[in-house]
Steps between C-alpha positions, in 0.01 A plus 500: 500500500401132544208378701607222737315185596343506843634155585838470332627856468583432132392741228177385335487763225676811380281785623674751273338352187151433637214740562358468852213290362738285294732460798215374717391258228860374465513447876161325494611267221816418695291422809250287304787293356649454847156407634447251216826328590403477868151369420625238256764376743286523817204292389521141392151351524506151648249372244717602204869518414531876454324835510514505120305174490240652733464807278460298180265248664286786632485640147362167378260433789353851503470546123154546350604273211805274476801722431799435279858539617530812284189657655629436852840645407343817356277541804789466745758686294730195488661341196307219333802274547508559877130421535543196271766355730276544805193363318697191393593433864136544606399249232773254609382530860136440403367846592391603148444342161559624148184472291424579137416862431196545277631846402855400401650182357835502682447713812361267767281620784562419866235356731541418868468146631337417832852476644572848362182649645584346838859634486369845406253496792779403741735765361220756529449412870874534559496833316218630720700422815816654352329820381348550846847489656664724238219759493519576873524874558370592155166672449259376233474849350882516465505163327217601266680824408827316439324240287335774296833672436673176402218412261525842335877459459440157341243649262746778410769239430262301280398814311864605458590156365202506263588845370870413465430175315205626300261236637336361816730414791 
């Protein structure tokens, strides 16, 4: 028996091969992927060219020490190449700079420019307005519980990858 999507009526997973817990996780993953698509297409911050640019710029602005492209990619779970493309655009647009890395000869660090800090602040204000609209009808405790579950799933994925590969995720 297949579980069907609430919105489309299409099967989202084959219930006959999943335990109840696994079936719910499969459905959650499906919903998270659908949500990711909606979020990435719904928000285009005026201060920047894309949501991806906002995410990478935030990673640079909020970092305790200047990050590398590889560090940002690992943190976000994106490929290094994808983050590199976005970082290059941010550099071209004057939002960040590549600087020498005292810890590595070839892996540059990223630092925000004043223009980048300003763009981040503007995107953050836009985000605050957007999240207020989208969070209507949701209770803080529900959001905290959901966040906790999603973080545990991410940790489980990282552990599974580490154990499968024989090293850190």
